[in-house]
Tab-separated table of C-alpha atoms and ligand atoms in Angstrom:
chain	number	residue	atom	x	y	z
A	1	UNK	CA	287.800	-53.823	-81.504
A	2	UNK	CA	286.650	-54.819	-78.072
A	3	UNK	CA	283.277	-53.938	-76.661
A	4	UNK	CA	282.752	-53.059	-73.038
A	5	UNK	CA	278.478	-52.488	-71.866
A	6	UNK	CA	278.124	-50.273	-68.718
A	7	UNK	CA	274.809	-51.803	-67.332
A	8	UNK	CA	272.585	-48.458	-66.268
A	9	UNK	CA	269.148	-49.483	-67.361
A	10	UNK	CA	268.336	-46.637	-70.221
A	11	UNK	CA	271.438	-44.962	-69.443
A	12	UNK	CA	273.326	-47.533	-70.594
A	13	UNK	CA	276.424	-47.225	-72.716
A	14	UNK	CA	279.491	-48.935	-75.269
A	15	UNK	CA	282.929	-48.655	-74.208
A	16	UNK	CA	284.759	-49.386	-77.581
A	17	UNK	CA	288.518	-50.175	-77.204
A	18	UNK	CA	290.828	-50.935	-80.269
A	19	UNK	CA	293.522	-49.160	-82.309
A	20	UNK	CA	292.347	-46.441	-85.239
A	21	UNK	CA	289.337	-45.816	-83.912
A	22	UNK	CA	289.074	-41.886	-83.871
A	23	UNK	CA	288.282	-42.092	-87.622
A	24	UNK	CA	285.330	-44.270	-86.338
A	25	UNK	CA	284.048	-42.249	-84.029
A	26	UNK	CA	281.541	-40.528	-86.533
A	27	UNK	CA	279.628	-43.423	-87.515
A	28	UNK	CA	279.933	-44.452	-83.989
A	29	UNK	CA	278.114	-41.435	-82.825
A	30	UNK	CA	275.621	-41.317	-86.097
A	31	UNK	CA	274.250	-44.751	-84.240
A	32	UNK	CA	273.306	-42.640	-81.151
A	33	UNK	CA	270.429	-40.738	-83.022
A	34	UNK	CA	272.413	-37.429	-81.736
A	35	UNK	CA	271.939	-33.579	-83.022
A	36	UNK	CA	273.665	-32.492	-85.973
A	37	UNK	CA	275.758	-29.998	-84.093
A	38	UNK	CA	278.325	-30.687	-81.691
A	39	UNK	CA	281.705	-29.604	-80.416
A	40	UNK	CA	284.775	-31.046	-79.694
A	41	UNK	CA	286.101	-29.704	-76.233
A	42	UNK	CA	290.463	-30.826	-75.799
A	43	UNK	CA	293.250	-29.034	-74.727
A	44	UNK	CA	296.092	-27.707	-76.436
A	45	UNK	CA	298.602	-30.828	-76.074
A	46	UNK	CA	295.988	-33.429	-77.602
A	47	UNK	CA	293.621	-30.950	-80.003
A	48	UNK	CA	296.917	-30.170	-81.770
A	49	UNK	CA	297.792	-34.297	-82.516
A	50	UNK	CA	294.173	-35.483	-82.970
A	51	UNK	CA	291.760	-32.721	-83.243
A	52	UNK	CA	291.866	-32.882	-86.926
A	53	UNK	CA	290.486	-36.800	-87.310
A	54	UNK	CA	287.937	-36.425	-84.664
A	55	UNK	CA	286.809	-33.487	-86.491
A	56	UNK	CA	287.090	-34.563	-90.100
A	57	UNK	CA	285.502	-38.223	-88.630
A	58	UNK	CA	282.563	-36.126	-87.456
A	59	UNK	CA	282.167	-33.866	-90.235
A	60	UNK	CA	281.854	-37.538	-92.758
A	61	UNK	CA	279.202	-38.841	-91.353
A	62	UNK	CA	277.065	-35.546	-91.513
A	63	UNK	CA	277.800	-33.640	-88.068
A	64	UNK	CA	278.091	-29.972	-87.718
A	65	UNK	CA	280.926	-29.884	-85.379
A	66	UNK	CA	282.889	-26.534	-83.713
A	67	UNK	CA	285.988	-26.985	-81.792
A	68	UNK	CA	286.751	-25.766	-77.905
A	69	UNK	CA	290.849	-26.003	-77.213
A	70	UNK	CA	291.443	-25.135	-73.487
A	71	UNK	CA	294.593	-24.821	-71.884
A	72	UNK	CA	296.393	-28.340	-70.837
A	73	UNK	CA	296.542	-28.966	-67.346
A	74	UNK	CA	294.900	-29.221	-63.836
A	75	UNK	CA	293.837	-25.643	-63.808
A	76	UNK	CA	291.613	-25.922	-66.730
A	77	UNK	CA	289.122	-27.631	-64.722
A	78	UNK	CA	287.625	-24.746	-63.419
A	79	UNK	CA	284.524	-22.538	-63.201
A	80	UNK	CA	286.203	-20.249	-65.083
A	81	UNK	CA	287.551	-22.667	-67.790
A	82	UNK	CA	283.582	-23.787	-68.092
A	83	UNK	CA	282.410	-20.596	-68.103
A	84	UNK	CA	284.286	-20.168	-71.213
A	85	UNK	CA	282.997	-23.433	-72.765
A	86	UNK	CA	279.387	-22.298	-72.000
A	87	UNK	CA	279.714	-19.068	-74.068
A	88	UNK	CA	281.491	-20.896	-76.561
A	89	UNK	CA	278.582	-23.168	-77.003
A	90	UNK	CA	276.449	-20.751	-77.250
A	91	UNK	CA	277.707	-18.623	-79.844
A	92	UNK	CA	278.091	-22.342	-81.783
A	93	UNK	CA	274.187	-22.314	-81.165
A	94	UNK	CA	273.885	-25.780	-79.755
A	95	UNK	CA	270.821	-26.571	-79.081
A	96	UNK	CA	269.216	-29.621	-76.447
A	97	UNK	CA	269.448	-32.596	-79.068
A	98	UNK	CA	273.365	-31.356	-79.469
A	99	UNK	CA	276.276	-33.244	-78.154
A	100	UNK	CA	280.330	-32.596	-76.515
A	101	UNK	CA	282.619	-34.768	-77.643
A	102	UNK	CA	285.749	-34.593	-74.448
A	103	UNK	CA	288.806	-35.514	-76.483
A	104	UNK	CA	291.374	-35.656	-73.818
A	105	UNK	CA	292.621	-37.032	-70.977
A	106	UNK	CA	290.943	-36.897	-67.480
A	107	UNK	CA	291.150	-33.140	-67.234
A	108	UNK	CA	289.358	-32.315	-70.273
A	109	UNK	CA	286.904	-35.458	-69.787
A	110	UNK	CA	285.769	-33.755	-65.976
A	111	UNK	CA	285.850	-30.336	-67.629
A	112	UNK	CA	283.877	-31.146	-70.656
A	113	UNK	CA	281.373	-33.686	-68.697
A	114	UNK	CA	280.455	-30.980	-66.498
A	115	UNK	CA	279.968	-28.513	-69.331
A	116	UNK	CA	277.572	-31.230	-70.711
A	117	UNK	CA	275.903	-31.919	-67.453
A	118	UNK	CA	274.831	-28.430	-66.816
A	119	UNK	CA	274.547	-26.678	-70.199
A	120	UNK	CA	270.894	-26.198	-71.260
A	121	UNK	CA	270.391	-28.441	-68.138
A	122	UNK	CA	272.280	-31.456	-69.796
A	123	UNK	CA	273.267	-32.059	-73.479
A	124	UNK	CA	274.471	-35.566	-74.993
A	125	UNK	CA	278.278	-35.745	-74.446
A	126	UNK	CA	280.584	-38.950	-75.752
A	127	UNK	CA	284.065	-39.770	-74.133
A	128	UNK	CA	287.267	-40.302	-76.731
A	129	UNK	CA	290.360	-40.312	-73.562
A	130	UNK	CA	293.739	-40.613	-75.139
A	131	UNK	CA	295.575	-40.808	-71.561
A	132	UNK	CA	296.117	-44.221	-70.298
A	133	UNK	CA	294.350	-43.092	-67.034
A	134	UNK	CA	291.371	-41.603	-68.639
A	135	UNK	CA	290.688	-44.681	-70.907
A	136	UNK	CA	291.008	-47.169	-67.911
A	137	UNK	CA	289.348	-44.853	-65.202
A	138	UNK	CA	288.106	-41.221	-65.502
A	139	UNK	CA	286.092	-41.666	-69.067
A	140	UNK	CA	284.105	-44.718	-67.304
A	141	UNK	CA	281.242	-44.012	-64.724
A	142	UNK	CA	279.707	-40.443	-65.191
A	143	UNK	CA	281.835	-38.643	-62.476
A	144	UNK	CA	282.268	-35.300	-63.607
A	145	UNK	CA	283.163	-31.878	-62.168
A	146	UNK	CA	285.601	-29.209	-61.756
A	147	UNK	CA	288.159	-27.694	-58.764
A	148	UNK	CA	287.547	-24.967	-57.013
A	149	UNK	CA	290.382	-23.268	-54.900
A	150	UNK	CA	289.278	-25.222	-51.446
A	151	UNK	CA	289.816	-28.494	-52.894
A	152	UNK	CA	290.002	-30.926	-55.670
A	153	UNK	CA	286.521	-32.365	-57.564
A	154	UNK	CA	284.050	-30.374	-54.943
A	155	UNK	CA	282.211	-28.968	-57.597
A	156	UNK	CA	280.399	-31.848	-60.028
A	157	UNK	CA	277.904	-34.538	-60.692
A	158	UNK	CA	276.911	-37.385	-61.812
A	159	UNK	CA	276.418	-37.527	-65.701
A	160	UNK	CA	276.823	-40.731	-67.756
A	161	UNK	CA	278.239	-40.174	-71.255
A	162	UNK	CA	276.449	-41.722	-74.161
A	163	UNK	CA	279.291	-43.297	-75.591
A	164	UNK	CA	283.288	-44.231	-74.538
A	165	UNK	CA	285.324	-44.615	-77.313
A	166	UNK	CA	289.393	-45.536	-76.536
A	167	UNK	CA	291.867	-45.188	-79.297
A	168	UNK	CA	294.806	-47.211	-78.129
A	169	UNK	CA	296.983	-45.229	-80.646
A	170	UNK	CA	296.471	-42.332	-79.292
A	171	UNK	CA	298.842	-43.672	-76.101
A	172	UNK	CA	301.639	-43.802	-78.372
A	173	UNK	CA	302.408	-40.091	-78.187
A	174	UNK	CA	301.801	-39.898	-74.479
A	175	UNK	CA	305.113	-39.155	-72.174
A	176	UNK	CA	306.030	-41.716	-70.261
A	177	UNK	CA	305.379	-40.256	-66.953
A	178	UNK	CA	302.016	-40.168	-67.542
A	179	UNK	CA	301.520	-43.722	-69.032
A	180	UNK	CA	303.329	-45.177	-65.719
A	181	UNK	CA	301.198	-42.923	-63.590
A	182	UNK	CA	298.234	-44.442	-65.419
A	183	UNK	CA	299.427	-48.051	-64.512
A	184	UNK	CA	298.830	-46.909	-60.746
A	185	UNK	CA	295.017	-47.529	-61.739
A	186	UNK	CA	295.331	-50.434	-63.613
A	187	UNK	CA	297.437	-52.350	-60.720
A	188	UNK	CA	294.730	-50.651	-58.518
A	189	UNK	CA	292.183	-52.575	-60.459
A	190	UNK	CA	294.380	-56.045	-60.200
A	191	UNK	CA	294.230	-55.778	-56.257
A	192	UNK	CA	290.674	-54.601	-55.651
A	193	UNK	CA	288.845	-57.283	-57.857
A	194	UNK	CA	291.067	-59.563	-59.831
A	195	UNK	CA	294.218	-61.337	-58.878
A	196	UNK	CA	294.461	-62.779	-62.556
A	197	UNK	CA	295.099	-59.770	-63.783
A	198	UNK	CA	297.318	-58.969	-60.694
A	199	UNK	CA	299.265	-62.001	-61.937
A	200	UNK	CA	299.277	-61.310	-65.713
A	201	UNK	CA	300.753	-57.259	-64.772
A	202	UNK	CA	303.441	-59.311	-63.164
A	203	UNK	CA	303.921	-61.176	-66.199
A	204	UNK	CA	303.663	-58.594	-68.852
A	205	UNK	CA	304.954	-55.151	-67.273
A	206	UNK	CA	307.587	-55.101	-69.848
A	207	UNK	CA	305.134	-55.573	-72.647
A	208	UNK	CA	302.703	-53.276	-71.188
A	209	UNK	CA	305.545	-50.651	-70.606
A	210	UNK	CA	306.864	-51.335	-74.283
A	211	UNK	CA	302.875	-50.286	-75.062
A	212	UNK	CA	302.519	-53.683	-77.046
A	213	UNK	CA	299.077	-53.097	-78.457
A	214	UNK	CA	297.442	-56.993	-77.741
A	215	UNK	CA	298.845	-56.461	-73.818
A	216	UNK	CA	297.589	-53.079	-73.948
A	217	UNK	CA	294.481	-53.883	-75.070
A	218	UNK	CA	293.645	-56.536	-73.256
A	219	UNK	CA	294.476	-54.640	-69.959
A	220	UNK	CA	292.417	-51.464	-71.109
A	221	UNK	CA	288.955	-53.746	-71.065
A	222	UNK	CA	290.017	-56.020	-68.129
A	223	UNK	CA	290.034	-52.720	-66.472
A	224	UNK	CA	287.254	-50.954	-68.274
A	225	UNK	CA	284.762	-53.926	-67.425
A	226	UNK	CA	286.018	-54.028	-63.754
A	227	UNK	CA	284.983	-49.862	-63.192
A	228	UNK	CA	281.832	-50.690	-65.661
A	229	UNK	CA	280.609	-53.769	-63.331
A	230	UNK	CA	281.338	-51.727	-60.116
A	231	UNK	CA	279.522	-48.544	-61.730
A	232	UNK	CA	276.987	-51.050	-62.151
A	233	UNK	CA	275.854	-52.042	-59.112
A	234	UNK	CA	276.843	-48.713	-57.258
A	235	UNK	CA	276.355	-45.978	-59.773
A	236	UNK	CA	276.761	-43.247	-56.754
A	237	UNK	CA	278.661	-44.609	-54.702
A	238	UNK	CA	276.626	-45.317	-51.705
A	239	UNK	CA	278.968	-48.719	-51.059
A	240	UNK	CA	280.585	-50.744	-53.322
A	241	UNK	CA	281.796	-47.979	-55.644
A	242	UNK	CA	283.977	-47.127	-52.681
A	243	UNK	CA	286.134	-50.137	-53.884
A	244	UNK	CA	287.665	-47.952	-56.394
A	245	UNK	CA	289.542	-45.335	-54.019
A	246	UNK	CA	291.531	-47.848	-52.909
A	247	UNK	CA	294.694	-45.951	-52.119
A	248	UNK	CA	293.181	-42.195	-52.851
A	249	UNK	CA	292.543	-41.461	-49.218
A	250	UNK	CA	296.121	-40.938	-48.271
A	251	UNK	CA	297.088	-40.354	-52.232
A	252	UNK	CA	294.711	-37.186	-52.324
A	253	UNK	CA	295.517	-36.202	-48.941
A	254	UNK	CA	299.624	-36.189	-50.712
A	255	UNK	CA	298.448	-34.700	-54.084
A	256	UNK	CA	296.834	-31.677	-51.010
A	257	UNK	CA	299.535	-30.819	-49.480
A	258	UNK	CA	302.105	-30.896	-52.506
A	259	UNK	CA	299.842	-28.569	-53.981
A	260	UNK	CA	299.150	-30.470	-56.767
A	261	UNK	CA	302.897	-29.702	-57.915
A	262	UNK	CA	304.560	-32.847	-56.585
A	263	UNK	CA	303.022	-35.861	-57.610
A	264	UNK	CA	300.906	-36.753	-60.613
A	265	UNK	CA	297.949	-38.547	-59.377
A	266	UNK	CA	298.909	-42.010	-60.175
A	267	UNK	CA	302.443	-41.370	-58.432
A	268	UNK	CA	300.578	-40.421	-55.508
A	269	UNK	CA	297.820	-43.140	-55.276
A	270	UNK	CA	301.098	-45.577	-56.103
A	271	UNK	CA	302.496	-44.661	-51.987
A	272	UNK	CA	298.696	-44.650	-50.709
A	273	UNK	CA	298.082	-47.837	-52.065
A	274	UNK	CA	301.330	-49.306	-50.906
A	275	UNK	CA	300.669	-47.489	-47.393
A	276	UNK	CA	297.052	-48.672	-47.710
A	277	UNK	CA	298.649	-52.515	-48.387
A	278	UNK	CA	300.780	-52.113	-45.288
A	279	UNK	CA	298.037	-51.020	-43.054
A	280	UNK	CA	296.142	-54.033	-44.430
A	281	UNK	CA	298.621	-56.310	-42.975
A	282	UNK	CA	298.184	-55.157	-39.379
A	283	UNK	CA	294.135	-54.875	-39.714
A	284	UNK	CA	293.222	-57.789	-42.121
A	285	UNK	CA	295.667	-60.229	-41.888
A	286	UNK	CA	296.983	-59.257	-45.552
A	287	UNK	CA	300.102	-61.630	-45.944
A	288	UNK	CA	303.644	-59.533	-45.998
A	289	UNK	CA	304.123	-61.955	-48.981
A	290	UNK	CA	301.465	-60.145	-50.917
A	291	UNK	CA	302.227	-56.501	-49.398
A	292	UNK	CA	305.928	-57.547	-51.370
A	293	UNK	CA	304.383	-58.457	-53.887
A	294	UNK	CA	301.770	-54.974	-54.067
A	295	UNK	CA	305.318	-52.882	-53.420
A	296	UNK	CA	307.396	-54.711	-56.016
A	297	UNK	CA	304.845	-54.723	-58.971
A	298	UNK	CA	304.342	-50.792	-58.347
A	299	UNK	CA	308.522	-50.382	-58.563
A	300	UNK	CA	308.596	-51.935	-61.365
A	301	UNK	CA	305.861	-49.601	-63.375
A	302	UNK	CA	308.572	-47.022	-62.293
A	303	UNK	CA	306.354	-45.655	-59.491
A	304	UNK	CA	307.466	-43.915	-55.990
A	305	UNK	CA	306.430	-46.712	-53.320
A	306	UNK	CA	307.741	-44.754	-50.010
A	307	UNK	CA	306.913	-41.085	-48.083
A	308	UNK	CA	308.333	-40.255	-45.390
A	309	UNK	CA	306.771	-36.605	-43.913
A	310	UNK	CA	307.803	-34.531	-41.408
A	311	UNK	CA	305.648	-34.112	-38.376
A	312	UNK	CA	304.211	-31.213	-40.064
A	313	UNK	CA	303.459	-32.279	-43.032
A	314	UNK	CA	301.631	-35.081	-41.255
A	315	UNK	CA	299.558	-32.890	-39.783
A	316	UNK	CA	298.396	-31.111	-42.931
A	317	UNK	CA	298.082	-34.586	-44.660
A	318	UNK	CA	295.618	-35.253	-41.590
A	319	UNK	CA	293.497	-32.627	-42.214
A	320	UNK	CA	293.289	-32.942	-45.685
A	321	UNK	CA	292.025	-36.302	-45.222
A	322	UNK	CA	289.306	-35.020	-42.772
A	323	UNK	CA	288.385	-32.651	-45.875
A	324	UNK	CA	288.028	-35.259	-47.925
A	325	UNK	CA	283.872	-35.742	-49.605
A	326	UNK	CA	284.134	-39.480	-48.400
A	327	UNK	CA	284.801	-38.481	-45.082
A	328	UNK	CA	281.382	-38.936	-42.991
A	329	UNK	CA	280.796	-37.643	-39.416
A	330	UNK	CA	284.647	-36.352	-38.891
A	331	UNK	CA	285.487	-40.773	-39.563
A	332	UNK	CA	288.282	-41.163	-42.029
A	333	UNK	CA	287.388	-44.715	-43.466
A	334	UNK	CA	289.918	-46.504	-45.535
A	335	UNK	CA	290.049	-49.578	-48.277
A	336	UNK	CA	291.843	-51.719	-46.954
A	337	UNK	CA	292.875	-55.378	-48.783
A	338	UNK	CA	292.228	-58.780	-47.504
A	339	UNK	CA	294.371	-60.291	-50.289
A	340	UNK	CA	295.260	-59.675	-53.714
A	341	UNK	CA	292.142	-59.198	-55.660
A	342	UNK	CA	289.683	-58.858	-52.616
A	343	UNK	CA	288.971	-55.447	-51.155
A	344	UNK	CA	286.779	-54.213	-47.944
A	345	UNK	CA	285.406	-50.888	-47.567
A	346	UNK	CA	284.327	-48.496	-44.662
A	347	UNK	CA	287.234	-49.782	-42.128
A	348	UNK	CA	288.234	-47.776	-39.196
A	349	UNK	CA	292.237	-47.206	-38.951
A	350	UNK	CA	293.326	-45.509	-35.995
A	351	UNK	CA	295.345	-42.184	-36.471
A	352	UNK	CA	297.924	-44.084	-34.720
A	353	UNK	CA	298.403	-46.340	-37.532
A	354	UNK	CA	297.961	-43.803	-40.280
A	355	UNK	CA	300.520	-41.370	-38.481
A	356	UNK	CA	303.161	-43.921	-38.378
A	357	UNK	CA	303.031	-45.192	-42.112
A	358	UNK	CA	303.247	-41.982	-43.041
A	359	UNK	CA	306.544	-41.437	-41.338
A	360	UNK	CA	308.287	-44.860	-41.662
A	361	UNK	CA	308.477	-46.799	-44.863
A	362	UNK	CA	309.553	-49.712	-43.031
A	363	UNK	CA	306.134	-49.270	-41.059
A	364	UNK	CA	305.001	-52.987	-39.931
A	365	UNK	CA	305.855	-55.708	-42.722
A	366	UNK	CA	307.656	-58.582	-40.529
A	367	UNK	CA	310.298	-59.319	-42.373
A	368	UNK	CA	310.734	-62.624	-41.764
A	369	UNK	CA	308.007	-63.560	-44.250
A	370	UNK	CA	309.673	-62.511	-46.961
B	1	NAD	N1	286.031	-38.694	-63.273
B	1	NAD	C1	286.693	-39.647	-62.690
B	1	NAD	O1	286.136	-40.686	-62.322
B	1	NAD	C2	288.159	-39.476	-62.480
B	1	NAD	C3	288.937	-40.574	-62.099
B	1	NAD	C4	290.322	-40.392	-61.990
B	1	NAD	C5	290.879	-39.144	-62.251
B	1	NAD	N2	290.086	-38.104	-62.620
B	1	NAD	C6	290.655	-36.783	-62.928
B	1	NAD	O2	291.478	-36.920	-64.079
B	1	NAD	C7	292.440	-35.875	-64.071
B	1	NAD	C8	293.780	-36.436	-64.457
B	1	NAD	O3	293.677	-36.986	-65.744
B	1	NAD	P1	294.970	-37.323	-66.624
B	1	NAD	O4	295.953	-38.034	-65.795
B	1	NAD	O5	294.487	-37.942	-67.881
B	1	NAD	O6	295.608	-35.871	-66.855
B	1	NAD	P2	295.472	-34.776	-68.023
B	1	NAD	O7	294.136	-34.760	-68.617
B	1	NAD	O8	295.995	-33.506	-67.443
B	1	NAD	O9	296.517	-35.305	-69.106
B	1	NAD	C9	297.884	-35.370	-68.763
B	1	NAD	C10	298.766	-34.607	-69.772
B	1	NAD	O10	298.891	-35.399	-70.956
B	1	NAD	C11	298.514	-34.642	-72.094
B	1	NAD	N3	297.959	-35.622	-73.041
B	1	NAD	C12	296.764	-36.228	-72.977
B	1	NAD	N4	296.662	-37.170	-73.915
B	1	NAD	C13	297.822	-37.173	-74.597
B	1	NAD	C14	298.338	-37.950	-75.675
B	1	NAD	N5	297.637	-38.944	-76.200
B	1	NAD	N6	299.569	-37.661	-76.127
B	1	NAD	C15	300.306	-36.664	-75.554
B	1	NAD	N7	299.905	-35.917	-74.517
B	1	NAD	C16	298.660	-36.176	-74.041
B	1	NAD	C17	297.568	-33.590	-71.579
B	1	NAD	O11	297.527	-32.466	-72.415
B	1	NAD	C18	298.190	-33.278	-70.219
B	1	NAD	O12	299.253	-32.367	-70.378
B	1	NAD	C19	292.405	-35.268	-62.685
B	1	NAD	O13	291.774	-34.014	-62.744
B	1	NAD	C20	291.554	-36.236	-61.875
B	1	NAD	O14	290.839	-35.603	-60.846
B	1	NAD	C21	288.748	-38.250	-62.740
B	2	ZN	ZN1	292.457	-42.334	-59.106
């Protein structure tokens, strides 16, 4: 089992990585001097595969635990979803010293963190993700929060779990769609802070995508240790934290105006990363070698690379931006990337620039580099 320490003063907290860990994650949680009752909020997909450890896990080492299924998908994570959870809890009787355990993937983590954040005014809550995105991104960092229908996330806070505990076996069952859309995070981590493990994904994509549990593991905590040093230093993102939407602005601006339907999240963050990488070339001298390199490496994970909207759907991809939380004074700032493994945030791209990557794949890479 690997350890991973998010550094938040008292708030500080494990990440535990490793295979056949959900049977651990009683004792685990009997170390956190916890209430005796709990309950385990998933959804329907993952409560019927691993609700029964988790529960039986909890139940050995002396908990009191009640179980919360909600419905799989986006749409759970909503007021309406929570507002179930609440009254749920309640007629469970938990009490201030009890805890949520969010067995899921990122839905059910922002769902079930919120729940925890605002329930009695905050009650203990512990992370077990079993998506590959959840256990490399959403599970790490305290962002919680739910949808409402204006927009994605604009409802949440920020509420640190007391303990993140990834079962690598629970990837095993997850469709492959989703595992490759969770690789759009991992590269994501590879360009913004660490060209080794740029280098190594190039290496070992066939391992990783084979799920080969010493490549898998040892990419979950590279990654996990990345978000838990940035979290770190920028728990709220008032700079640095910023790193880590490398590729969202114009990805969440795609998931927007798809409706959600389209693209899974990593499938759109894949084209606004590779968008973002091409933009980088014109306004930080980002070599066309490594924008190849950015573009090949996401192919390979199986993940789209290219959009190419229609003058109207630019439009509404504009203004979705401009809705966008990060957006300050009407500015739509971007991350852009210096070179593999080095990120700046807070830069200025004109809506010249944006406009045109948006409509031409072949958008600005001189080919003669390549
Ligand atoms: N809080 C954060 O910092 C943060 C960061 C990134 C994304 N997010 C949020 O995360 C959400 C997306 O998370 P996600 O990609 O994990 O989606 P998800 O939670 O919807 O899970 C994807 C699908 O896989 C199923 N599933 C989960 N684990 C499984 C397993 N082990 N085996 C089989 N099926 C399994 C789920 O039931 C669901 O149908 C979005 O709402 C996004 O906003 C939050
Ligand atoms: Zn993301």
């Amino acid at each position: 089992m690997r350890v991973v320490k998010v550094p938040l003063g008292n708030r500080s907290y494990s990440i535990l990585i490793g295979p056949g860990l959900l049977s651990r994650l009683g004792a685990a949680c009997q170390r956190l001097q916890l209430g005796t009752r709990c309950a385990i909020i998933t959804d329907t997909n993952v409560g019927r595969r691993f609700a029964q450890p988790v529960f039986e896990s909890l139940v050995k080492a002396g908990f009191a635990p009640s179980l919360i299924v909600v419905p799989a998908g986006e749409t759970a994570k909503s007021l309406r979803t929570a507002q179930a959870c609440y009254d749920q809890l309640a007629v469970h009787r938990l009490e201030r010293k009890s805890f949520i355990v969010a067995l899921g993937g990122g839905v059910v983590g922002d769902l079930a963190g919120f729940v925890a954040a605002t329930y009695l005014r905050g009650i203990a809550f512990v992370q077990v993700p079993t998506t590959l995105l959840a256990q490399v991104d959403s599970s790490v960092g305290g962002k919680v929060g739910v949808n409402l229908k204006a927009g994605k996330n604009l409802v949440g806070a920020f509420y640190q779990p007391r303990l993140v505990l990834c079962d690598l076996d629970t990837l095993k069952t997850l469709p492959d769609r989703e595992f490759r859309a969770g690789l759009a995070e991992v590269i994501k981590y590879g360009i913004i802070r660490d060209a080794r493990l740029f280098a190594r994904l190039e290496r070992d994509l066939p391992k990783l995508l084979k799920r080969e549990p010493k490549v898998l593991a040892d990419v979950v905590a590279r990654c996990c240790e990345i978000k838990a040093t940035v979290v770190g230093k920028d728990e709220t993102e008032s700079g640095l934290r910023a790193i880590l939407n490398f590729g969202h602005t114009i990805g969440h601006a795609l998931e927007a105006i798809s409706r959600y339907g389209k693209y899974l999240h990593g499938e759109a963050i894949s084209i606004g990363q590779v968008a973002a990488a091409k933009l980088s070339t014109t306004l930080l001298d980002l070599s066309a070698g490594e924008v190849r390199r950015i573009i090949t490496l996401f192919e390979r994970a199986g993940l789209p690379t290219i959009v190419r909207l229609t003058p109207a759907q630019r439009a509404r991809a504009f203004a979705a931006m401009r809705l966008d939380k990060k957006v300050r004074g009407g500015e739509i700032k971007f991350v852009l990337a210096k070179r593999i493994g080095r990120v700046e945030f807070g830069c200025k791209v004109p809506p010249k620039l944006i406009d045109q990557v948006l409509s031409d794949s072949a958008f600005c890479i001189p080919h003669t580099e390549f």
